[in-house]
PDB file of C-alpha atoms in Angstrom:
ATOM      1  CA  MET A   1       4.683   1.468 -25.379  1.00 82.00           C
ATOM      2  CA  ASP A   2       5.557  -1.790 -24.020  1.00 92.00           C
ATOM      3  CA  PRO A   3       3.691  -4.649 -24.882  1.00 95.00           C
ATOM      4  CA  LEU A   4       3.051  -6.450 -21.731  1.00 96.00           C
ATOM      5  CA  ALA A   5       2.426  -2.975 -20.100  1.00 97.00           C
ATOM      6  CA  GLU A   6      -0.161  -2.622 -22.866  1.00 97.00           C
ATOM      7  CA  ARG A   7      -1.530  -6.212 -22.177  1.00 97.00           C
ATOM      8  CA  TRP A   8      -2.151  -5.256 -18.473  1.00 97.00           C
ATOM      9  CA  ARG A   9      -4.059  -1.893 -19.175  1.00 97.00           C
ATOM     10  CA  ARG A  10      -6.382  -3.426 -21.231  1.00 97.00           C
ATOM     11  CA  ALA A  11      -6.870  -6.575 -19.097  1.00 97.00           C
ATOM     12  CA  VAL A  12      -7.318  -4.406 -15.744  1.00 97.00           C
ATOM     13  CA  SER A  13      -9.500  -1.798 -17.379  1.00 96.00           C
ATOM     14  CA  SER A  14     -11.662  -4.868 -18.350  1.00 97.00           C
ATOM     15  CA  LEU A  15     -11.866  -6.167 -14.422  1.00 96.00           C
ATOM     16  CA  LYS A  16     -14.145  -4.202 -12.917  1.00 93.00           C
ATOM     17  CA  GLU A  17     -13.824  -5.628  -9.218  1.00 95.00           C
ATOM     18  CA  LEU A  18     -10.942  -4.782  -7.157  1.00 94.00           C
ATOM     19  CA  ARG A  19     -10.063  -8.180  -5.789  1.00 95.00           C
ATOM     20  CA  LEU A  20      -9.923  -9.320  -9.526  1.00 96.00           C
ATOM     21  CA  ARG A  21      -7.524  -6.974 -10.356  1.00 97.00           C
ATOM     22  CA  VAL A  22      -5.049  -7.439  -7.545  1.00 97.00           C
ATOM     23  CA  ALA A  23      -5.273 -11.282  -8.424  1.00 97.00           C
ATOM     24  CA  TYR A  24      -4.471 -10.852 -11.985  1.00 97.00           C
ATOM     25  CA  LEU A  25      -1.334  -8.207 -11.112  1.00 96.00           C
ATOM     26  CA  ARG A  26      -0.321 -11.256  -8.645  1.00 97.00           C
ATOM     27  CA  SER A  27      -0.002 -13.566 -11.360  1.00 96.00           C
ATOM     28  CA  GLU A  28       1.331 -11.450 -13.835  1.00 96.00           C
ATOM     29  CA  LEU A  29       4.399 -10.259 -11.395  1.00 96.00           C
ATOM     30  CA  LEU A  30       4.915 -14.075 -10.212  1.00 94.00           C
ATOM     31  CA  ARG A  31       5.815 -14.574 -14.368  1.00 90.00           C
ATOM     32  CA  ASP A  32       9.327 -15.966 -15.381  1.00 87.00           C
ATOM     33  CA  ASP A  33      10.592 -13.104 -16.892  1.00 94.00           C
ATOM     34  CA  LEU A  34      11.342 -10.907 -14.592  1.00 96.00           C
ATOM     35  CA  LEU A  35      13.148  -8.599 -16.762  1.00 96.00           C
ATOM     36  CA  SER A  36       9.848  -7.645 -19.001  1.00 97.00           C
ATOM     37  CA  ILE A  37       7.973  -7.891 -15.900  1.00 97.00           C
ATOM     38  CA  ALA A  38      10.160  -4.522 -14.286  1.00 97.00           C
ATOM     39  CA  ARG A  39      10.161  -2.995 -18.375  1.00 97.00           C
ATOM     40  CA  ALA A  40       6.386  -2.851 -18.216  1.00 97.00           C
ATOM     41  CA  LEU A  41       6.245  -1.568 -14.517  1.00 97.00           C
ATOM     42  CA  ASP A  42       8.644   1.427 -15.690  1.00 97.00           C
ATOM     43  CA  ASP A  43       6.143   2.121 -18.520  1.00 97.00           C
ATOM     44  CA  LEU A  44       3.486   2.166 -16.318  1.00 97.00           C
ATOM     45  CA  CYS A  45       5.081   4.340 -13.654  1.00 96.00           C
ATOM     46  CA  ARG A  46       6.314   6.448 -16.583  1.00 95.00           C
ATOM     47  CA  ASP A  47       2.269   7.150 -18.068  1.00 95.00           C
ATOM     48  CA  ALA A  48       1.312   7.570 -13.955  1.00 94.00           C
ATOM     49  CA  GLU A  49       3.450  10.022 -13.822  1.00 92.00           C
ATOM     50  CA  GLN A  50       2.356  11.902 -16.047  1.00 91.00           C
ATOM     51  CA  ALA A  51      -1.510  11.633 -14.484  1.00 89.00           C
ATOM     52  CA  SER A  52      -2.254   8.915 -16.809  1.00 94.00           C
ATOM     53  CA  PRO A  53      -5.645   7.326 -15.069  1.00 94.00           C
ATOM     54  CA  VAL A  54      -5.312   3.665 -16.538  1.00 96.00           C
ATOM     55  CA  ALA A  55      -1.850   3.285 -15.959  1.00 96.00           C
ATOM     56  CA  ARG A  56      -2.428   4.472 -11.990  1.00 95.00           C
ATOM     57  CA  ASP A  57      -5.462   2.416 -12.108  1.00 96.00           C
ATOM     58  CA  VAL A  58      -2.934  -0.853 -13.028  1.00 97.00           C
ATOM     59  CA  LEU A  59      -0.188   0.522 -10.196  1.00 96.00           C
ATOM     60  CA  GLY A  60      -3.317   0.728  -7.814  1.00 95.00           C
ATOM     61  CA  ALA A  61      -3.869  -3.041  -8.557  1.00 96.00           C
ATOM     62  CA  ALA A  62       0.377  -3.547  -7.888  1.00 96.00           C
ATOM     63  CA  VAL A  63       0.795  -2.160  -4.663  1.00 95.00           C
ATOM     64  CA  PRO A  64      -1.252  -4.403  -2.666  1.00 96.00           C
ATOM     65  CA  VAL A  65       1.535  -7.072  -4.204  1.00 96.00           C
ATOM     66  CA  LEU A  66       4.208  -5.356  -4.211  1.00 96.00           C
ATOM     67  CA  ALA A  67       3.500  -4.844  -0.475  1.00 95.00           C
ATOM     68  CA  ASP A  68       3.219  -8.240   0.187  1.00 95.00           C
ATOM     69  CA  PRO A  69       6.233  -9.828   2.515  1.00 93.00           C
ATOM     70  CA  ALA A  70       5.807 -12.930   0.813  1.00 94.00           C
ATOM     71  CA  LEU A  71       7.221 -11.131  -2.550  1.00 95.00           C
ATOM     72  CA  SER A  72       9.848  -9.049  -0.659  1.00 94.00           C
ATOM     73  CA  GLU A  73      12.860 -11.134  -2.314  1.00 95.00           C
ATOM     74  CA  ARG A  74      11.011 -10.493  -5.901  1.00 96.00           C
ATOM     75  CA  VAL A  75      10.355  -7.032  -5.261  1.00 96.00           C
ATOM     76  CA  ASP A  76      14.434  -6.828  -4.172  1.00 95.00           C
ATOM     77  CA  GLN A  77      14.832  -8.357  -7.855  1.00 96.00           C
ATOM     78  CA  LEU A  78      12.892  -5.576  -9.489  1.00 97.00           C
ATOM     79  CA  ARG A  79      14.747  -3.076  -7.367  1.00 96.00           C
ATOM     80  CA  GLU A  80      17.924  -4.477  -8.307  1.00 96.00           C
ATOM     81  CA  LEU A  81      16.825  -4.618 -12.554  1.00 96.00           C
ATOM     82  CA  ALA A  82      15.511  -1.001 -11.851  1.00 97.00           C
ATOM     83  CA  ALA A  83      19.161   0.280 -11.180  1.00 95.00           C
ATOM     84  CA  SER A  84      21.212  -1.971 -13.561  1.00 96.00           C
ATOM     85  CA  GLY A  85      18.754  -1.538 -16.250  1.00 94.00           C
ATOM     86  CA  ALA A  86      18.440   2.270 -15.759  1.00 94.00           C
ATOM     87  CA  LEU A  87      14.836   1.946 -15.257  1.00 96.00           C
ATOM     88  CA  LEU A  88      14.607   5.240 -13.654  1.00 95.00           C
ATOM     89  CA  SER A  89      10.638   5.546 -13.002  1.00 96.00           C
ATOM     90  CA  LEU A  90      10.496   1.651 -11.357  1.00 96.00           C
ATOM     91  CA  SER A  91      13.232   2.836  -9.256  1.00 95.00           C
ATOM     92  CA  ARG A  92      11.215   5.837  -7.929  1.00 94.00           C
ATOM     93  CA  LEU A  93       8.545   3.496  -7.256  1.00 95.00           C
ATOM     94  CA  LEU A  94      10.845   1.017  -5.578  1.00 95.00           C
ATOM     95  CA  ARG A  95      12.842   3.711  -3.634  1.00 89.00           C
ATOM     96  CA  ARG A  96      13.511   2.772   0.150  1.00 80.00           C
ATOM     97  CA  LYS A  97      15.920   4.068   2.934  1.00 67.00           C
ATOM     98  CA  PRO A  98      19.223   2.409   2.777  1.00 60.00           C
ATOM     99  CA  ARG A  99      19.243  -0.394   5.207  1.00 56.00           C
ATOM    100  CA  ARG A 100      21.320  -0.296   8.363  1.00 55.00           C
ATOM    101  CA  HIS A 101      23.134  -3.087   9.424  1.00 41.00           C
ATOM    102  CA  GLU A 102      22.771  -3.062  13.273  1.00 39.00           C
ATOM    103  CA  ALA A 103      20.548  -5.419  14.825  1.00 41.00           C
ATOM    104  CA  GLN A 104      17.040  -4.259  14.682  1.00 44.00           C
ATOM    105  CA  PRO A 105      15.695  -3.690  18.212  1.00 42.00           C
ATOM    106  CA  THR A 106      12.871  -6.609  19.098  1.00 43.00           C
ATOM    107  CA  SER A 107       9.521  -5.897  19.691  1.00 46.00           C
ATOM    108  CA  PRO A 108       8.377  -5.972  23.103  1.00 46.00           C
ATOM    109  CA  PRO A 109       5.460  -8.366  24.394  1.00 50.00           C
ATOM    110  CA  PRO A 110       1.850  -7.183  23.672  1.00 49.00           C
ATOM    111  CA  ASP A 111       0.387  -5.126  26.282  1.00 48.00           C
ATOM    112  CA  GLU A 112      -2.419  -7.673  27.619  1.00 46.00           C
ATOM    113  CA  ARG A 113      -4.430  -3.988  28.574  1.00 47.00           C
ATOM    114  CA  HIS A 114      -4.840  -3.482  24.664  1.00 55.00           C
ATOM    115  CA  LEU A 115      -6.052  -7.168  24.143  1.00 60.00           C
ATOM    116  CA  ALA A 116      -9.566  -7.734  23.497  1.00 62.00           C
ATOM    117  CA  ALA A 117     -11.027  -9.842  26.914  1.00 55.00           C
ATOM    118  CA  SER A 118     -13.398 -12.275  27.940  1.00 51.00           C
ATOM    119  CA  SER A 119     -16.317 -11.476  30.061  1.00 51.00           C
ATOM    120  CA  ALA A 120     -14.553 -12.721  33.116  1.00 51.00           C
ATOM    121  CA  GLY A 121     -11.877 -10.197  32.142  1.00 54.00           C
ATOM    122  CA  ARG A 122      -9.053 -12.671  30.778  1.00 61.00           C
ATOM    123  CA  ALA A 123      -7.278 -11.478  27.587  1.00 69.00           C
ATOM    124  CA  LEU A 124      -8.257 -13.642  24.919  1.00 77.00           C
ATOM    125  CA  THR A 125      -5.581 -15.939  23.183  1.00 81.00           C
ATOM    126  CA  LEU A 126      -4.410 -15.180  19.446  1.00 82.00           C
ATOM    127  CA  GLY A 127      -6.770 -18.217  18.350  1.00 85.00           C
ATOM    128  CA  GLU A 128      -9.646 -16.605  20.063  1.00 83.00           C
ATOM    129  CA  ARG A 129      -8.641 -12.978  19.030  1.00 83.00           C
ATOM    130  CA  ARG A 130      -8.597 -14.173  15.112  1.00 86.00           C
ATOM    131  CA  ALA A 131     -11.359 -16.354  15.245  1.00 86.00           C
ATOM    132  CA  LEU A 132     -13.739 -12.986  17.200  1.00 82.00           C
ATOM    133  CA  ALA A 133     -12.468 -11.089  14.333  1.00 84.00           C
ATOM    134  CA  ARG A 134     -14.215 -12.857  11.857  1.00 85.00           C
ATOM    135  CA  ARG A 135     -17.247 -11.842  13.207  1.00 81.00           C
ATOM    136  CA  PRO A 136     -16.881  -9.124  15.894  1.00 73.00           C
ATOM    137  CA  THR A 137     -20.079  -7.471  17.567  1.00 76.00           C
ATOM    138  CA  ARG A 138     -19.191  -3.745  17.024  1.00 73.00           C
ATOM    139  CA  ALA A 139     -18.297  -3.602  20.925  1.00 72.00           C
ATOM    140  CA  ALA A 140     -15.482  -5.673  19.986  1.00 78.00           C
ATOM    141  CA  PHE A 141     -14.074  -3.504  17.044  1.00 78.00           C
ATOM    142  CA  ASP A 142     -12.488  -0.902  19.649  1.00 78.00           C
ATOM    143  CA  ALA A 143     -10.331  -3.779  21.257  1.00 79.00           C
ATOM    144  CA  LEU A 144      -9.601  -5.683  18.129  1.00 85.00           C
ATOM    145  CA  LEU A 145      -8.563  -2.123  16.014  1.00 86.00           C
ATOM    146  CA  ARG A 146      -5.837  -2.266  18.737  1.00 86.00           C
ATOM    147  CA  ASP A 147      -4.361  -5.773  18.487  1.00 87.00           C
ATOM    148  CA  PRO A 148      -0.713  -5.785  17.390  1.00 86.00           C
ATOM    149  CA  HIS A 149      -0.778  -9.183  16.051  1.00 90.00           C
ATOM    150  CA  PRO A 150      -1.063  -9.169  12.171  1.00 91.00           C
ATOM    151  CA  LEU A 151      -3.228 -11.968  11.689  1.00 92.00           C
ATOM    152  CA  VAL A 152      -5.714 -10.666  14.037  1.00 92.00           C
ATOM    153  CA  ILE A 153      -5.940  -7.463  11.672  1.00 93.00           C
ATOM    154  CA  ARG A 154      -5.737  -9.636   8.646  1.00 94.00           C
ATOM    155  CA  ASN A 155      -8.797 -11.312   9.594  1.00 92.00           C
ATOM    156  CA  LEU A 156     -10.370  -7.922  11.069  1.00 92.00           C
ATOM    157  CA  LEU A 157      -9.781  -6.046   7.497  1.00 94.00           C
ATOM    158  CA  ALA A 158     -11.891  -9.026   5.911  1.00 92.00           C
ATOM    159  CA  ASN A 159     -14.808  -8.613   7.766  1.00 90.00           C
ATOM    160  CA  PRO A 160     -18.251  -6.973   6.191  1.00 89.00           C
ATOM    161  CA  ARG A 161     -18.611  -5.282   9.027  1.00 88.00           C
ATOM    162  CA  LEU A 162     -15.207  -3.635   9.074  1.00 91.00           C
ATOM    163  CA  THR A 163     -16.087   0.443   7.889  1.00 92.00           C
ATOM    164  CA  GLU A 164     -13.501   2.843   6.113  1.00 96.00           C
ATOM    165  CA  ASP A 165     -13.607   4.867   9.113  1.00 95.00           C
ATOM    166  CA  ASP A 166     -12.299   1.932  11.288  1.00 94.00           C
ATOM    167  CA  VAL A 167      -9.674   1.412   8.754  1.00 96.00           C
ATOM    168  CA  VAL A 168      -8.454   4.771   8.507  1.00 96.00           C
ATOM    169  CA  ARG A 169      -8.044   4.717  12.692  1.00 94.00           C
ATOM    170  CA  LEU A 170      -6.512   1.905  12.210  1.00 94.00           C
ATOM    171  CA  ALA A 171      -4.097   3.509   9.831  1.00 96.00           C
ATOM    172  CA  ALA A 172      -3.277   6.564  11.521  1.00 95.00           C
ATOM    173  CA  ARG A 173      -2.522   5.284  14.659  1.00 93.00           C
ATOM    174  CA  ARG A 174       0.598   6.222  16.581  1.00 92.00           C
ATOM    175  CA  PRO A 175       2.834   4.710  17.261  1.00 91.00           C
ATOM    176  CA  ALA A 176       2.655   2.797  14.129  1.00 92.00           C
ATOM    177  CA  ASN A 177       2.689  -1.312  14.296  1.00 92.00           C
ATOM    178  CA  PRO A 178       4.530  -2.067  10.568  1.00 93.00           C
ATOM    179  CA  GLU A 179       3.319  -5.114  10.730  1.00 94.00           C
ATOM    180  CA  VAL A 180      -0.269  -3.765  10.825  1.00 93.00           C
ATOM    181  CA  MET A 181       0.284  -1.197   8.165  1.00 95.00           C
ATOM    182  CA  THR A 182       1.757  -4.025   5.891  1.00 95.00           C
ATOM    183  CA  GLU A 183      -1.570  -5.818   6.483  1.00 96.00           C
ATOM    184  CA  ILE A 184      -3.716  -3.132   5.168  1.00 96.00           C
ATOM    185  CA  ALA A 185      -1.375  -2.005   2.105  1.00 96.00           C
ATOM    186  CA  ARG A 186      -1.656  -5.789   0.870  1.00 95.00           C
ATOM    187  CA  HIS A 187      -5.254  -5.807   1.373  1.00 96.00           C
ATOM    188  CA  PRO A 188      -6.440  -5.758  -2.414  1.00 94.00           C
ATOM    189  CA  GLU A 189      -9.336  -3.584  -1.602  1.00 94.00           C
ATOM    190  CA  TRP A 190      -8.787  -0.808   1.242  1.00 95.00           C
ATOM    191  CA  PRO A 191      -5.529   0.805  -0.171  1.00 93.00           C
ATOM    192  CA  GLN A 192      -7.989   1.628  -3.207  1.00 93.00           C
ATOM    193  CA  ARG A 193      -9.612   4.070  -0.602  1.00 95.00           C
ATOM    194  CA  ALA A 194      -8.182   7.723  -0.875  1.00 95.00           C
ATOM    195  CA  ARG A 195      -9.067   7.907   2.886  1.00 97.00           C
ATOM    196  CA  VAL A 196      -6.754   4.883   3.889  1.00 97.00           C
ATOM    197  CA  ARG A 197      -4.089   5.673   1.367  1.00 96.00           C
ATOM    198  CA  MET A 198      -3.770   9.042   3.198  1.00 97.00           C
ATOM    199  CA  ALA A 199      -3.659   7.938   6.304  1.00 97.00           C
ATOM    200  CA  ILE A 200      -0.980   5.373   5.654  1.00 97.00           C
ATOM    201  CA  VAL A 201       1.547   7.517   4.159  1.00 97.00           C
ATOM    202  CA  GLN A 202       1.216  10.414   6.322  1.00 96.00           C
ATOM    203  CA  ASN A 203       2.115   8.362   9.227  1.00 96.00           C
ATOM    204  CA  PRO A 204       5.646   8.706  10.210  1.00 94.00           C
ATOM    205  CA  GLY A 205       5.735   5.016  11.218  1.00 93.00           C
ATOM    206  CA  ALA A 206       4.617   3.587   7.684  1.00 94.00           C
ATOM    207  CA  PRO A 207       7.373   1.429   6.420  1.00 93.00           C
ATOM    208  CA  PRO A 208       8.682   3.305   2.988  1.00 93.00           C
ATOM    209  CA  GLU A 209       8.610  -0.050   1.515  1.00 93.00           C
ATOM    210  CA  ILE A 210       4.653   0.800   1.472  1.00 94.00           C
ATOM    211  CA  ALA A 211       4.410   4.387   1.630  1.00 95.00           C
ATOM    212  CA  VAL A 212       6.938   5.088  -1.596  1.00 95.00           C
ATOM    213  CA  PRO A 213       4.805   3.303  -3.732  1.00 95.00           C
ATOM    214  CA  MET A 214       1.349   4.008  -2.378  1.00 95.00           C
ATOM    215  CA  VAL A 215       2.228   8.057  -3.387  1.00 95.00           C
ATOM    216  CA  ARG A 216       2.401   6.817  -6.785  1.00 93.00           C
ATOM    217  CA  LEU A 217      -1.442   7.063  -6.834  1.00 93.00           C
ATOM    218  CA  LEU A 218      -1.690  10.156  -5.223  1.00 94.00           C
ATOM    219  CA  LEU A 219      -4.011  12.931  -6.587  1.00 93.00           C
ATOM    220  CA  ARG A 220      -1.804  16.785  -6.985  1.00 93.00           C
ATOM    221  CA  PRO A 221      -3.750  18.150  -3.838  1.00 94.00           C
ATOM    222  CA  GLU A 222      -2.812  14.789  -1.946  1.00 96.00           C
ATOM    223  CA  LEU A 223       0.664  15.337  -3.184  1.00 96.00           C
ATOM    224  CA  LEU A 224       0.930  19.118  -1.893  1.00 95.00           C
ATOM    225  CA  GLN A 225      -0.689  18.070   1.295  1.00 95.00           C
ATOM    226  CA  LEU A 226       2.114  15.813   1.523  1.00 96.00           C
ATOM    227  CA  VAL A 227       4.895  17.788   0.917  1.00 95.00           C
ATOM    228  CA  ALA A 228       3.600  19.947   3.751  1.00 94.00           C
ATOM    229  CA  ALA A 229       3.328  17.459   6.281  1.00 92.00           C
ATOM    230  CA  PRO A 230       6.453  18.076   8.537  1.00 89.00           C
ATOM    231  CA  ASP A 231       6.212  14.552  10.280  1.00 91.00           C
ATOM    232  CA  VAL A 232       6.572  12.815   7.035  1.00 93.00           C
ATOM    233  CA  PRO A 233      10.033  10.830   6.738  1.00 92.00           C
ATOM    234  CA  ALA A 234      12.294  12.335   4.037  1.00 92.00           C
ATOM    235  CA  VAL A 235      11.958   9.577   1.400  1.00 94.00           C
ATOM    236  CA  VAL A 236       8.345   9.757   1.654  1.00 95.00           C
ATOM    237  CA  ARG A 237       8.138  13.643   1.029  1.00 94.00           C
ATOM    238  CA  ALA A 238      10.398  13.301  -1.662  1.00 94.00           C
ATOM    239  CA  ALA A 239       8.874  10.992  -3.511  1.00 95.00           C
ATOM    240  CA  ALA A 240       5.803  13.158  -3.461  1.00 95.00           C
ATOM    241  CA  ARG A 241       7.923  16.251  -4.552  1.00 95.00           C
ATOM    242  CA  GLU A 242       9.458  14.925  -7.218  1.00 94.00           C
ATOM    243  CA  LEU A 243       6.458  13.409  -8.586  1.00 94.00           C
ATOM    244  CA  LEU A 244       4.572  16.523  -8.099  1.00 93.00           C
ATOM    245  CA  GLU A 245       7.858  18.201 -10.645  1.00 92.00           C
ATOM    246  CA  ARG A 246       7.076  15.085 -13.376  1.00 90.00           C
ATOM    247  CA  ARG A 247       3.183  16.169 -13.359  1.00 87.00           C
ATOM    248  CA  PRO A 248       2.229  18.126 -16.686  1.00 82.00           C
ATOM    249  CA  PRO A 249       0.891  21.730 -15.949  1.00 77.00           C
ATOM    250  CA  VAL A 250      -2.697  22.306 -14.978  1.00 68.00           C
ATOM    251  CA  PRO A 251      -4.946  23.073 -17.714  1.00 65.00           C
ATOM    252  CA  HIS A 252      -7.306  25.658 -16.194  1.00 58.00           C
ATOM    253  CA  LYS A 253     -11.182  26.708 -17.138  1.00 57.00           C
ATOM    254  CA  PRO A 254     -13.365  29.114 -15.895  1.00 57.00           C
ATOM    255  CA  GLY A 255     -14.253  28.196 -12.978  1.00 58.00           C
ATOM    256  CA  GLY A 256     -11.460  25.663 -11.787  1.00 53.00           C
ATOM    257  CA  ALA A 257      -8.683  23.336 -12.682  1.00 48.00           C
ATOM    258  CA  LEU A 258      -9.116  20.123 -14.690  1.00 47.00           C
ATOM    259  CA  GLU A 259      -6.475  17.994 -14.023  1.00 47.00           C
ATOM    260  CA  GLN A 260      -5.133  16.152 -10.991  1.00 54.00           C
TER     261      GLN A 260
END
């Protein structure tokens, strides 16, 4: 058992608040010894593949950190270490579609009809929408949930009036806005909700860089549902199928299955 991974297991088990768990894993994943981090993550991924609830808790705290665009370079380094060091479980966690070299299309300007407006009908500026997202009325939520700007969504996700149903609607919206999906994935609490996770991984527009790691947190019935979904990207469906194959057999008792 990897000593760093074991330390993470003990620390995360002792922290009951999700925000504290994510903050702890963020500090640990920014340590200097990147190879030790890669080996510890590989150890945890291997245990999570065998349905270890403690390992899954640690990965649950790590996934929002790995989804943070500010850490994309570090995630790329971990991906390279996984490939060069034959850390197969970590490679499966960080799998992504091959990058294409052609120029990516630029995003069209936002449709002002989808933006929150003033009482006079004027589309609010970005600063006004960000301020409104911190303390919106219930009537303003519908407009703010359609906002395409990630900074508005970031403020909205931190609003205590936001409900799980709101976030599920946001994560399930199609066509998906990858930046908005990333904001949900990097939040310390919302991705821990099963319904939010499923809305993300089943959305064909979710970036594989955030959807594939979330697959590692799914239970067996959720994996089966994902494998059967026809519009899920192939890389996400393959991750779910592979994880199902690696899960231990389901023990049965009279009355139903025990292991998820």
